[in-house]
Amino acid sequence: MDGKNSLHARAQLADIARGLMRKRRSFSGLAADYCHHDFLVREIDARMQERLDFIRISPGRILDLGCSCGGSLPGLTQRYPAARRIGLDRAPEMLKQIRDADALVADAAALPLAEASVDLIWSNLLLHWLAKPALALCETQRVLASGGLFMFSTLGPDTLKELRAAMPDHFEHTQKFADLHDWGDQLLSCGFTDPVVDREDITLHYDSFAALMAELRSGSASCNAENRRRGLAGTSFWRQVESAYARQEGKWPASFEVIYGHAWKMPTPARANESPLRFYR
């Protein structure tokens, strides 16, 4: 690598590191109140848990990847009472609220766990926050035991489409959300087998623009995109957004495209006339 490329690579790594620190500070600062404003996270978690009814697995060790304050762990404990449970998050303040599980402060892209040491890896609404989600997927595949299951949810491109449409400038004001098909491709690239990916739309309605924005901020729905606005947006800017925001019957809608997926770590021979990757819409 020449000097110019080396400097560019170091600059990219530094930018990723700064983004991680911003997110860590953001989530840690919201930890005390987070569990009072995570209705959507808990609703999606419940829908993920229902999907386990159709999957036969008896995990000895479970990792909740990006667990925040551990909201998924009670349901997983009830379903798999004999399993050892680990809650992992990069925000230490979030982990202080975890009970009846091991808490681990770490980043999803560099898991401090041995290869093939976990039977079920659970990740509810984490992956879209990551600058390089493929790194986390490959780490997940590494620590998953043979025959183990990775189950996740994330957000797709239609998420907060109303807010993006109302923005009066060219900056990105929400995260960049990957498409359904991109997640399937990345799972295969990282060595998973039999991935299944599907999606659904959930729309929440708020009584006011202020209530909508307060809810988004309470869930740390800030933007970490490269083309984000660097300075603070003033009152006049947000008045323009409020004026342009498309309302429905006097309410302020917020759309969320939820992507669900699961995949296995096990060699699976190709079956005749069957695609190894299935999408459902």
PDB file of C-alpha atoms in Angstrom:
ATOM      1  CA  MET A   1       0.000   0.000   0.000  1.00  0.00           C
ATOM      2  CA  ASP A   2       1.486   3.377  -0.989  1.00  0.00           C
ATOM      3  CA  GLY A   3       1.628   6.369   1.341  1.00  0.00           C
ATOM      4  CA  LYS A   4      -1.424   8.082  -0.132  1.00  0.00           C
ATOM      5  CA  ASN A   5      -3.619   4.971   0.122  1.00  0.00           C
ATOM      6  CA  SER A   6      -2.291   4.257   3.609  1.00  0.00           C
ATOM      7  CA  LEU A   7      -3.284   7.737   4.776  1.00  0.00           C
ATOM      8  CA  HIS A   8      -6.717   7.345   3.159  1.00  0.00           C
ATOM      9  CA  ALA A   9      -7.248   3.985   4.888  1.00  0.00           C
ATOM     10  CA  ARG A  10      -6.211   5.420   8.252  1.00  0.00           C
ATOM     11  CA  ALA A  11      -8.575   8.359   7.721  1.00  0.00           C
ATOM     12  CA  GLN A  12     -11.454   5.962   6.981  1.00  0.00           C
ATOM     13  CA  LEU A  13     -10.699   3.916  10.096  1.00  0.00           C
ATOM     14  CA  ALA A  14     -10.518   7.077  12.180  1.00  0.00           C
ATOM     15  CA  ASP A  15     -13.894   8.233  10.839  1.00  0.00           C
ATOM     16  CA  ILE A  16     -15.443   4.853  11.679  1.00  0.00           C
ATOM     17  CA  ALA A  17     -13.947   5.027  15.174  1.00  0.00           C
ATOM     18  CA  ARG A  18     -15.347   8.532  15.704  1.00  0.00           C
ATOM     19  CA  GLY A  19     -18.760   7.321  14.559  1.00  0.00           C
ATOM     20  CA  LEU A  20     -18.631   4.438  17.040  1.00  0.00           C
ATOM     21  CA  MET A  21     -17.715   6.793  19.865  1.00  0.00           C
ATOM     22  CA  ARG A  22     -20.594   9.132  18.949  1.00  0.00           C
ATOM     23  CA  LYS A  23     -23.044   6.242  19.064  1.00  0.00           C
ATOM     24  CA  ARG A  24     -21.588   4.891  22.312  1.00  0.00           C
ATOM     25  CA  ARG A  25     -21.949   8.278  24.006  1.00  0.00           C
ATOM     26  CA  SER A  26     -25.443   8.731  22.561  1.00  0.00           C
ATOM     27  CA  PHE A  27     -26.798   5.390  23.775  1.00  0.00           C
ATOM     28  CA  SER A  28     -25.036   5.602  27.136  1.00  0.00           C
ATOM     29  CA  GLY A  29     -26.562   9.023  27.738  1.00  0.00           C
ATOM     30  CA  LEU A  30     -30.057   7.695  27.003  1.00  0.00           C
ATOM     31  CA  ALA A  31     -29.755   4.490  29.023  1.00  0.00           C
ATOM     32  CA  ALA A  32     -31.751   5.613  32.069  1.00  0.00           C
ATOM     33  CA  ASP A  33     -34.799   6.540  29.967  1.00  0.00           C
ATOM     34  CA  TYR A  34     -34.369   4.190  27.017  1.00  0.00           C
ATOM     35  CA  CYS A  35     -36.583   1.388  28.324  1.00  0.00           C
ATOM     36  CA  HIS A  36     -39.487   3.833  28.667  1.00  0.00           C
ATOM     37  CA  HIS A  37     -39.323   4.730  24.959  1.00  0.00           C
ATOM     38  CA  ASP A  38     -38.586   1.431  23.234  1.00  0.00           C
ATOM     39  CA  PHE A  39     -42.139   0.416  22.279  1.00  0.00           C
ATOM     40  CA  LEU A  40     -41.190  -0.311  18.656  1.00  0.00           C
ATOM     41  CA  VAL A  41     -38.081  -2.283  19.675  1.00  0.00           C
ATOM     42  CA  ARG A  42     -40.140  -4.441  22.029  1.00  0.00           C
ATOM     43  CA  GLU A  43     -42.898  -4.950  19.441  1.00  0.00           C
ATOM     44  CA  ILE A  44     -40.392  -6.138  16.842  1.00  0.00           C
ATOM     45  CA  ASP A  45     -38.734  -8.342  19.462  1.00  0.00           C
ATOM     46  CA  ALA A  46     -42.113  -9.998  20.186  1.00  0.00           C
ATOM     47  CA  ARG A  47     -42.613 -10.683  16.478  1.00  0.00           C
ATOM     48  CA  MET A  48     -39.121 -12.178  16.240  1.00  0.00           C
ATOM     49  CA  GLN A  49     -39.790 -14.394  19.268  1.00  0.00           C
ATOM     50  CA  GLU A  50     -42.951 -15.718  17.588  1.00  0.00           C
ATOM     51  CA  ARG A  51     -40.844 -16.863  14.654  1.00  0.00           C
ATOM     52  CA  LEU A  52     -38.890 -19.137  16.990  1.00  0.00           C
ATOM     53  CA  ASP A  53     -42.068 -21.211  17.366  1.00  0.00           C
ATOM     54  CA  PHE A  54     -41.337 -22.646  13.915  1.00  0.00           C
ATOM     55  CA  ILE A  55     -37.619 -23.284  14.440  1.00  0.00           C
ATOM     56  CA  ARG A  56     -36.304 -26.351  16.255  1.00  0.00           C
ATOM     57  CA  ILE A  57     -33.212 -25.498  18.256  1.00  0.00           C
ATOM     58  CA  SER A  58     -32.026 -26.201  21.814  1.00  0.00           C
ATOM     59  CA  PRO A  59     -29.195 -23.746  22.431  1.00  0.00           C
ATOM     60  CA  GLY A  60     -26.758 -24.201  25.290  1.00  0.00           C
ATOM     61  CA  ARG A  61     -25.411 -20.665  24.953  1.00  0.00           C
ATOM     62  CA  ILE A  62     -27.223 -17.574  23.663  1.00  0.00           C
ATOM     63  CA  LEU A  63     -25.731 -14.217  22.693  1.00  0.00           C
ATOM     64  CA  ASP A  64     -27.972 -11.140  22.484  1.00  0.00           C
ATOM     65  CA  LEU A  65     -25.957  -8.929  20.135  1.00  0.00           C
ATOM     66  CA  GLY A  66     -26.581  -5.225  20.722  1.00  0.00           C
ATOM     67  CA  CYS A  67     -28.870  -6.005  23.645  1.00  0.00           C
ATOM     68  CA  SER A  68     -29.244  -2.390  24.942  1.00  0.00           C
ATOM     69  CA  CYS A  69     -30.837  -2.807  28.405  1.00  0.00           C
ATOM     70  CA  GLY A  70     -31.643  -6.486  27.851  1.00  0.00           C
ATOM     71  CA  GLY A  71     -35.282  -6.330  26.779  1.00  0.00           C
ATOM     72  CA  SER A  72     -35.059  -9.516  24.685  1.00  0.00           C
ATOM     73  CA  LEU A  73     -33.481 -11.639  27.407  1.00  0.00           C
ATOM     74  CA  PRO A  74     -36.626 -12.425  29.485  1.00  0.00           C
ATOM     75  CA  GLY A  75     -38.385 -13.928  26.460  1.00  0.00           C
ATOM     76  CA  LEU A  76     -35.323 -15.944  25.466  1.00  0.00           C
ATOM     77  CA  THR A  77     -34.907 -17.108  29.075  1.00  0.00           C
ATOM     78  CA  GLN A  78     -38.503 -18.295  29.227  1.00  0.00           C
ATOM     79  CA  ARG A  79     -38.125 -20.162  25.950  1.00  0.00           C
ATOM     80  CA  TYR A  80     -34.683 -21.665  26.711  1.00  0.00           C
ATOM     81  CA  PRO A  81     -34.398 -21.755  30.544  1.00  0.00           C
ATOM     82  CA  ALA A  82     -31.338 -24.047  30.595  1.00  0.00           C
ATOM     83  CA  ALA A  83     -29.257 -21.905  28.237  1.00  0.00           C
ATOM     84  CA  ARG A  84     -26.458 -19.631  29.405  1.00  0.00           C
ATOM     85  CA  ARG A  85     -27.250 -16.083  28.282  1.00  0.00           C
ATOM     86  CA  ILE A  86     -24.894 -13.242  27.342  1.00  0.00           C
ATOM     87  CA  GLY A  87     -25.996  -9.668  26.701  1.00  0.00           C
ATOM     88  CA  LEU A  88     -23.489  -7.706  24.632  1.00  0.00           C
ATOM     89  CA  ASP A  89     -23.556  -3.988  23.943  1.00  0.00           C
ATOM     90  CA  ARG A  90     -20.964  -1.259  23.407  1.00  0.00           C
ATOM     91  CA  ALA A  91     -22.744   1.174  25.782  1.00  0.00           C
ATOM     92  CA  PRO A  92     -21.819   0.253  29.377  1.00  0.00           C
ATOM     93  CA  GLU A  93     -24.683   2.261  30.884  1.00  0.00           C
ATOM     94  CA  MET A  94     -27.216   0.125  29.013  1.00  0.00           C
ATOM     95  CA  LEU A  95     -25.772  -3.090  30.431  1.00  0.00           C
ATOM     96  CA  LYS A  96     -26.229  -1.961  34.036  1.00  0.00           C
ATOM     97  CA  GLN A  97     -29.929  -2.766  33.717  1.00  0.00           C
ATOM     98  CA  ILE A  98     -29.400  -6.415  32.743  1.00  0.00           C
ATOM     99  CA  ARG A  99     -30.428  -9.124  35.210  1.00  0.00           C
ATOM    100  CA  ASP A 100     -29.987 -12.911  35.100  1.00  0.00           C
ATOM    101  CA  ALA A 101     -27.450 -12.851  32.262  1.00  0.00           C
ATOM    102  CA  ASP A 102     -23.761 -12.170  31.720  1.00  0.00           C
ATOM    103  CA  ALA A 103     -23.093  -8.621  30.507  1.00  0.00           C
ATOM    104  CA  LEU A 104     -20.299  -7.936  28.062  1.00  0.00           C
ATOM    105  CA  VAL A 105     -19.117  -4.523  26.818  1.00  0.00           C
ATOM    106  CA  ALA A 106     -17.824  -5.008  23.282  1.00  0.00           C
ATOM    107  CA  ASP A 107     -18.304  -4.080  19.658  1.00  0.00           C
ATOM    108  CA  ALA A 108     -20.233  -6.329  17.275  1.00  0.00           C
ATOM    109  CA  ALA A 109     -17.408  -6.127  14.724  1.00  0.00           C
ATOM    110  CA  ALA A 110     -14.822  -7.535  17.188  1.00  0.00           C
ATOM    111  CA  LEU A 111     -16.467 -10.095  19.452  1.00  0.00           C
ATOM    112  CA  PRO A 112     -14.336 -11.224  22.419  1.00  0.00           C
ATOM    113  CA  LEU A 113     -15.680 -14.763  22.147  1.00  0.00           C
ATOM    114  CA  ALA A 114     -14.100 -18.003  21.012  1.00  0.00           C
ATOM    115  CA  GLU A 115     -14.805 -19.488  17.613  1.00  0.00           C
ATOM    116  CA  ALA A 116     -17.839 -21.809  17.495  1.00  0.00           C
ATOM    117  CA  SER A 117     -18.784 -20.996  21.115  1.00  0.00           C
ATOM    118  CA  VAL A 118     -22.430 -19.836  20.796  1.00  0.00           C
ATOM    119  CA  ASP A 119     -25.499 -21.761  19.604  1.00  0.00           C
ATOM    120  CA  LEU A 120     -27.982 -18.919  19.064  1.00  0.00           C
ATOM    121  CA  ILE A 121     -27.111 -15.315  18.232  1.00  0.00           C
ATOM    122  CA  TRP A 122     -30.001 -12.868  18.523  1.00  0.00           C
ATOM    123  CA  SER A 123     -29.844  -9.299  17.203  1.00  0.00           C
ATOM    124  CA  ASN A 124     -32.841  -6.982  17.377  1.00  0.00           C
ATOM    125  CA  LEU A 125     -32.472  -3.667  15.499  1.00  0.00           C
ATOM    126  CA  LEU A 126     -28.689  -3.366  15.731  1.00  0.00           C
ATOM    127  CA  LEU A 127     -27.232  -3.886  12.264  1.00  0.00           C
ATOM    128  CA  HIS A 128     -28.433  -0.668  10.603  1.00  0.00           C
ATOM    129  CA  TRP A 129     -26.475   1.374  13.176  1.00  0.00           C
ATOM    130  CA  LEU A 130     -23.142  -0.176  12.158  1.00  0.00           C
ATOM    131  CA  ALA A 131     -20.749   1.578   9.755  1.00  0.00           C
ATOM    132  CA  LYS A 132     -19.577  -1.805   8.415  1.00  0.00           C
ATOM    133  CA  PRO A 133     -22.304  -4.388   9.143  1.00  0.00           C
ATOM    134  CA  ALA A 134     -20.508  -7.060   7.078  1.00  0.00           C
ATOM    135  CA  LEU A 135     -17.761  -7.125   9.729  1.00  0.00           C
ATOM    136  CA  ALA A 136     -20.352  -7.917  12.397  1.00  0.00           C
ATOM    137  CA  LEU A 137     -21.954 -10.609  10.219  1.00  0.00           C
ATOM    138  CA  CYS A 138     -18.602 -12.314   9.669  1.00  0.00           C
ATOM    139  CA  GLU A 139     -17.799 -12.126  13.394  1.00  0.00           C
ATOM    140  CA  THR A 140     -21.213 -13.603  14.136  1.00  0.00           C
ATOM    141  CA  GLN A 141     -20.556 -16.470  11.760  1.00  0.00           C
ATOM    142  CA  ARG A 142     -17.145 -17.053  13.370  1.00  0.00           C
ATOM    143  CA  VAL A 143     -18.417 -17.432  16.947  1.00  0.00           C
ATOM    144  CA  LEU A 144     -21.513 -19.421  15.975  1.00  0.00           C
ATOM    145  CA  ALA A 145     -21.240 -23.160  16.544  1.00  0.00           C
ATOM    146  CA  SER A 146     -21.904 -25.620  13.741  1.00  0.00           C
ATOM    147  CA  GLY A 147     -25.648 -26.067  13.536  1.00  0.00           C
ATOM    148  CA  GLY A 148     -26.141 -22.724  15.260  1.00  0.00           C
ATOM    149  CA  LEU A 149     -28.708 -20.068  14.324  1.00  0.00           C
ATOM    150  CA  PHE A 150     -28.335 -16.343  13.722  1.00  0.00           C
ATOM    151  CA  MET A 151     -31.620 -14.435  13.953  1.00  0.00           C
ATOM    152  CA  PHE A 152     -31.912 -10.690  13.417  1.00  0.00           C
ATOM    153  CA  SER A 153     -34.067  -7.713  12.598  1.00  0.00           C
ATOM    154  CA  THR A 154     -33.005  -4.422  11.053  1.00  0.00           C
ATOM    155  CA  LEU A 155     -34.545  -1.461   9.242  1.00  0.00           C
ATOM    156  CA  GLY A 156     -34.944  -1.068   5.474  1.00  0.00           C
ATOM    157  CA  PRO A 157     -34.876   1.903   3.062  1.00  0.00           C
ATOM    158  CA  ASP A 158     -38.522   2.948   3.514  1.00  0.00           C
ATOM    159  CA  THR A 159     -37.879   3.728   7.176  1.00  0.00           C
ATOM    160  CA  LEU A 160     -38.726   7.365   8.058  1.00  0.00           C
ATOM    161  CA  LYS A 161     -39.505   8.122   4.413  1.00  0.00           C
ATOM    162  CA  GLU A 162     -41.925  10.888   5.475  1.00  0.00           C
ATOM    163  CA  LEU A 163     -39.191  12.671   7.415  1.00  0.00           C
ATOM    164  CA  ARG A 164     -36.688  12.420   4.557  1.00  0.00           C
ATOM    165  CA  ALA A 165     -39.233  13.762   2.060  1.00  0.00           C
ATOM    166  CA  ALA A 166     -39.854  16.823   4.252  1.00  0.00           C
ATOM    167  CA  MET A 167     -36.188  17.821   4.570  1.00  0.00           C
ATOM    168  CA  PRO A 168     -35.419  21.114   2.772  1.00  0.00           C
ATOM    169  CA  ASP A 169     -31.694  20.475   2.127  1.00  0.00           C
ATOM    170  CA  HIS A 170     -29.459  17.908   0.416  1.00  0.00           C
ATOM    171  CA  PHE A 171     -27.960  16.426   3.597  1.00  0.00           C
ATOM    172  CA  GLU A 172     -28.787  12.984   4.942  1.00  0.00           C
ATOM    173  CA  HIS A 173     -30.794  13.294   8.140  1.00  0.00           C
ATOM    174  CA  THR A 174     -31.459   9.608   8.803  1.00  0.00           C
ATOM    175  CA  GLN A 175     -29.324   6.481   8.679  1.00  0.00           C
ATOM    176  CA  LYS A 176     -28.778   4.811   5.306  1.00  0.00           C
ATOM    177  CA  PHE A 177     -30.749   1.586   5.429  1.00  0.00           C
ATOM    178  CA  ALA A 178     -29.733  -1.423   3.315  1.00  0.00           C
ATOM    179  CA  ASP A 179     -32.212  -3.206   1.064  1.00  0.00           C
ATOM    180  CA  LEU A 180     -33.701  -6.626   1.812  1.00  0.00           C
ATOM    181  CA  HIS A 181     -31.661  -8.299  -0.917  1.00  0.00           C
ATOM    182  CA  ASP A 182     -28.397  -6.767   0.323  1.00  0.00           C
ATOM    183  CA  TRP A 183     -28.772  -8.537   3.667  1.00  0.00           C
ATOM    184  CA  GLY A 184     -29.309 -11.889   1.983  1.00  0.00           C
ATOM    185  CA  ASP A 185     -26.213 -11.387  -0.167  1.00  0.00           C
ATOM    186  CA  GLN A 186     -24.104 -10.377   2.832  1.00  0.00           C
ATOM    187  CA  LEU A 187     -25.188 -13.421   4.828  1.00  0.00           C
ATOM    188  CA  LEU A 188     -24.078 -15.714   2.017  1.00  0.00           C
ATOM    189  CA  SER A 189     -20.812 -13.808   1.573  1.00  0.00           C
ATOM    190  CA  CYS A 190     -20.009 -14.273   5.270  1.00  0.00           C
ATOM    191  CA  GLY A 191     -20.474 -18.039   5.067  1.00  0.00           C
ATOM    192  CA  PHE A 192     -24.010 -18.549   6.374  1.00  0.00           C
ATOM    193  CA  THR A 193     -26.264 -21.182   4.820  1.00  0.00           C
ATOM    194  CA  ASP A 194     -29.991 -21.270   4.080  1.00  0.00           C
ATOM    195  CA  PRO A 195     -30.662 -17.593   4.764  1.00  0.00           C
ATOM    196  CA  VAL A 196     -34.298 -16.504   4.827  1.00  0.00           C
ATOM    197  CA  VAL A 197     -35.075 -12.769   4.675  1.00  0.00           C
ATOM    198  CA  ASP A 198     -38.477 -11.066   4.668  1.00  0.00           C
ATOM    199  CA  ARG A 199     -39.981  -7.687   5.510  1.00  0.00           C
ATOM    200  CA  GLU A 200     -43.054  -5.850   6.775  1.00  0.00           C
ATOM    201  CA  ASP A 201     -44.114  -2.229   7.143  1.00  0.00           C
ATOM    202  CA  ILE A 202     -45.072  -0.708  10.485  1.00  0.00           C
ATOM    203  CA  THR A 203     -46.451   2.852  10.671  1.00  0.00           C
ATOM    204  CA  LEU A 204     -46.728   4.742  13.938  1.00  0.00           C
ATOM    205  CA  HIS A 205     -48.906   7.860  14.207  1.00  0.00           C
ATOM    206  CA  TYR A 206     -48.206  10.810  16.491  1.00  0.00           C
ATOM    207  CA  ASP A 207     -50.436  13.644  17.671  1.00  0.00           C
ATOM    208  CA  SER A 208     -47.820  16.307  16.915  1.00  0.00           C
ATOM    209  CA  PHE A 209     -44.533  16.843  15.119  1.00  0.00           C
ATOM    210  CA  ALA A 210     -42.908  17.592  18.485  1.00  0.00           C
ATOM    211  CA  ALA A 211     -44.055  14.226  19.880  1.00  0.00           C
ATOM    212  CA  LEU A 212     -42.714  12.415  16.816  1.00  0.00           C
ATOM    213  CA  MET A 213     -39.287  14.052  17.051  1.00  0.00           C
ATOM    214  CA  ALA A 214     -39.105  13.529  20.821  1.00  0.00           C
ATOM    215  CA  GLU A 215     -39.770   9.814  20.346  1.00  0.00           C
ATOM    216  CA  LEU A 216     -37.094   9.498  17.659  1.00  0.00           C
ATOM    217  CA  ARG A 217     -34.531  11.327  19.788  1.00  0.00           C
ATOM    218  CA  SER A 218     -35.335   9.270  22.872  1.00  0.00           C
ATOM    219  CA  GLY A 219     -34.454   6.146  20.897  1.00  0.00           C
ATOM    220  CA  SER A 220     -31.169   7.694  19.740  1.00  0.00           C
ATOM    221  CA  ALA A 221     -32.400   7.880  16.144  1.00  0.00           C
ATOM    222  CA  SER A 222     -29.609  10.226  15.142  1.00  0.00           C
ATOM    223  CA  CYS A 223     -27.788  10.171  11.837  1.00  0.00           C
ATOM    224  CA  ASN A 224     -24.305   8.736  11.473  1.00  0.00           C
ATOM    225  CA  ALA A 225     -24.114   9.054   7.670  1.00  0.00           C
ATOM    226  CA  GLU A 226     -21.081  10.566   5.957  1.00  0.00           C
ATOM    227  CA  ASN A 227     -23.220  13.263   4.286  1.00  0.00           C
ATOM    228  CA  ARG A 228     -25.010  14.240   7.486  1.00  0.00           C
ATOM    229  CA  ARG A 229     -25.432  17.856   8.478  1.00  0.00           C
ATOM    230  CA  ARG A 230     -22.468  18.751  10.734  1.00  0.00           C
ATOM    231  CA  GLY A 231     -23.879  21.844  12.414  1.00  0.00           C
ATOM    232  CA  LEU A 232     -26.981  22.201  14.544  1.00  0.00           C
ATOM    233  CA  ALA A 233     -30.245  22.807  12.690  1.00  0.00           C
ATOM    234  CA  GLY A 234     -32.090  25.837  14.065  1.00  0.00           C
ATOM    235  CA  THR A 235     -35.743  26.530  14.808  1.00  0.00           C
ATOM    236  CA  SER A 236     -36.376  27.890  11.338  1.00  0.00           C
ATOM    237  CA  PHE A 237     -35.085  24.682   9.724  1.00  0.00           C
ATOM    238  CA  TRP A 238     -37.380  22.464  11.799  1.00  0.00           C
ATOM    239  CA  ARG A 239     -40.346  24.724  11.105  1.00  0.00           C
ATOM    240  CA  GLN A 240     -39.765  24.109   7.385  1.00  0.00           C
ATOM    241  CA  VAL A 241     -39.649  20.373   8.006  1.00  0.00           C
ATOM    242  CA  GLU A 242     -42.845  20.483  10.073  1.00  0.00           C
ATOM    243  CA  SER A 243     -44.615  22.499   7.388  1.00  0.00           C
ATOM    244  CA  ALA A 244     -43.578  20.100   4.608  1.00  0.00           C
ATOM    245  CA  TYR A 245     -44.300  16.898   6.549  1.00  0.00           C
ATOM    246  CA  ALA A 246     -47.152  14.892   5.002  1.00  0.00           C
ATOM    247  CA  ARG A 247     -49.923  14.323   7.558  1.00  0.00           C
ATOM    248  CA  GLN A 248     -52.631  11.643   7.576  1.00  0.00           C
ATOM    249  CA  GLU A 249     -55.996  12.575   9.068  1.00  0.00           C
ATOM    250  CA  GLY A 250     -54.402  15.111  11.376  1.00  0.00           C
ATOM    251  CA  LYS A 251     -51.714  12.684  12.569  1.00  0.00           C
ATOM    252  CA  TRP A 252     -47.961  12.601  11.934  1.00  0.00           C
ATOM    253  CA  PRO A 253     -47.017   9.206  10.457  1.00  0.00           C
ATOM    254  CA  ALA A 254     -43.602   7.583  10.815  1.00  0.00           C
ATOM    255  CA  SER A 255     -42.965   4.533   8.624  1.00  0.00           C
ATOM    256  CA  PHE A 256     -40.593   1.730   9.537  1.00  0.00           C
ATOM    257  CA  GLU A 257     -39.627  -0.968   7.046  1.00  0.00           C
ATOM    258  CA  VAL A 258     -38.679  -3.901   9.252  1.00  0.00           C
ATOM    259  CA  ILE A 259     -36.446  -6.591   7.781  1.00  0.00           C
ATOM    260  CA  TYR A 260     -36.284  -9.979   9.495  1.00  0.00           C
ATOM    261  CA  GLY A 261     -33.741 -12.650   8.743  1.00  0.00           C
ATOM    262  CA  HIS A 262     -32.239 -15.870   9.962  1.00  0.00           C
ATOM    263  CA  ALA A 263     -29.473 -18.136   8.733  1.00  0.00           C
ATOM    264  CA  TRP A 264     -27.522 -21.173   9.878  1.00  0.00           C
ATOM    265  CA  LYS A 265     -23.894 -22.104  10.294  1.00  0.00           C
ATOM    266  CA  MET A 266     -23.759 -25.571   8.858  1.00  0.00           C
ATOM    267  CA  PRO A 267     -22.770 -27.201   5.569  1.00  0.00           C
ATOM    268  CA  THR A 268     -25.960 -27.777   3.604  1.00  0.00           C
ATOM    269  CA  PRO A 269     -25.815 -29.648   0.300  1.00  0.00           C
ATOM    270  CA  ALA A 270     -27.597 -27.923  -2.563  1.00  0.00           C
ATOM    271  CA  ARG A 271     -30.994 -29.408  -3.315  1.00  0.00           C
ATOM    272  CA  ALA A 272     -32.161 -29.949  -6.854  1.00  0.00           C
ATOM    273  CA  ASN A 273     -34.268 -27.128  -8.318  1.00  0.00           C
ATOM    274  CA  GLU A 274     -34.082 -25.074  -5.110  1.00  0.00           C
ATOM    275  CA  SER A 275     -32.539 -21.677  -4.637  1.00  0.00           C
ATOM    276  CA  PRO A 276     -30.251 -21.397  -1.561  1.00  0.00           C
ATOM    277  CA  LEU A 277     -31.624 -17.910  -0.833  1.00  0.00           C
ATOM    278  CA  ARG A 278     -35.317 -17.234  -0.244  1.00  0.00           C
ATOM    279  CA  PHE A 279     -37.033 -13.841  -0.037  1.00  0.00           C
ATOM    280  CA  TYR A 280     -40.590 -13.209   1.114  1.00  0.00           C
ATOM    281  CA  ARG A 281     -42.413  -9.914   0.698  1.00  0.00           C
TER     282      ARG A 281
END
